[in-house]
């Protein structure tokens, strides 16, 4: 997620947990960031057997 405005500005990469409200919790290596909107998130990997390359 690349958050560009608000209290949680920054770039976060990690596993997501979907909340009932539609926002996400992102668990990074060292912390958990709660309440990130879906508009800031994009998928980096899918568990479908293919390998993915990402550029940021």
Tab-separated table of C-alpha atoms in Angstrom:
chain	number	residue	atom	x	y	z
A	1	UNK	CA	0.000	0.000	0.000
A	2	UNK	CA	1.218	3.476	-0.831
A	3	UNK	CA	-0.645	5.845	1.500
A	4	UNK	CA	-0.330	9.453	0.319
A	5	UNK	CA	-2.489	11.336	2.810
A	6	UNK	CA	-3.771	11.111	6.352
A	7	UNK	CA	-2.217	9.940	9.603
A	8	UNK	CA	-0.633	6.756	8.175
A	9	UNK	CA	1.384	8.221	5.279
A	10	UNK	CA	4.013	5.819	3.962
A	11	UNK	CA	4.652	2.679	1.976
A	12	UNK	CA	3.709	-0.674	3.492
A	13	UNK	CA	4.398	-4.172	2.158
A	14	UNK	CA	3.093	-7.259	3.900
A	15	UNK	CA	0.206	-9.627	4.380
A	16	UNK	CA	-3.297	-8.181	4.511
A	17	UNK	CA	-6.334	-9.034	6.601
A	18	UNK	CA	-9.685	-7.793	5.315
A	19	UNK	CA	-11.887	-6.033	7.838
A	20	UNK	CA	-15.671	-6.014	7.822
A	21	UNK	CA	-15.632	-2.267	7.069
A	22	UNK	CA	-13.783	-2.864	3.765
A	23	UNK	CA	-10.419	-1.544	4.893
A	24	UNK	CA	-7.304	-3.654	5.469
A	25	UNK	CA	-4.879	-4.419	8.252
A	26	UNK	CA	-1.349	-4.819	6.869
A	27	UNK	CA	1.113	-6.936	8.832
A	28	UNK	CA	4.667	-5.911	7.939
A	29	UNK	CA	7.884	-7.469	9.255
A	30	UNK	CA	7.995	-5.314	12.384
A	31	UNK	CA	4.460	-3.947	12.982
A	32	UNK	CA	0.786	-4.087	12.069
A	33	UNK	CA	-0.852	-1.078	10.433
A	34	UNK	CA	-4.621	-0.996	10.877
A	35	UNK	CA	-7.353	0.617	8.825
A	36	UNK	CA	-5.713	1.140	5.413
A	37	UNK	CA	-8.273	1.944	2.718
A	38	UNK	CA	-8.658	-0.321	-0.300
A	39	UNK	CA	-7.797	2.607	-2.626
A	40	UNK	CA	-4.176	2.621	-1.480
A	41	UNK	CA	-3.629	-1.140	-1.900
A	42	UNK	CA	-2.634	-3.188	-4.916
A	43	UNK	CA	-1.799	-6.911	-5.161
A	44	UNK	CA	1.850	-7.880	-5.483
A	45	UNK	CA	1.520	-11.655	-5.553
A	46	UNK	CA	-1.085	-14.346	-6.053
A	47	UNK	CA	-0.814	-17.948	-4.902
A	48	UNK	CA	-1.424	-19.439	-8.324
A	49	UNK	CA	1.890	-21.113	-9.122
A	50	UNK	CA	3.384	-18.312	-11.214
A	51	UNK	CA	6.314	-16.117	-10.213
A	52	UNK	CA	5.844	-12.348	-10.102
A	53	UNK	CA	8.280	-9.450	-10.481
A	54	UNK	CA	7.419	-6.088	-8.988
A	55	UNK	CA	8.818	-2.646	-9.543
A	56	UNK	CA	8.099	0.210	-7.148
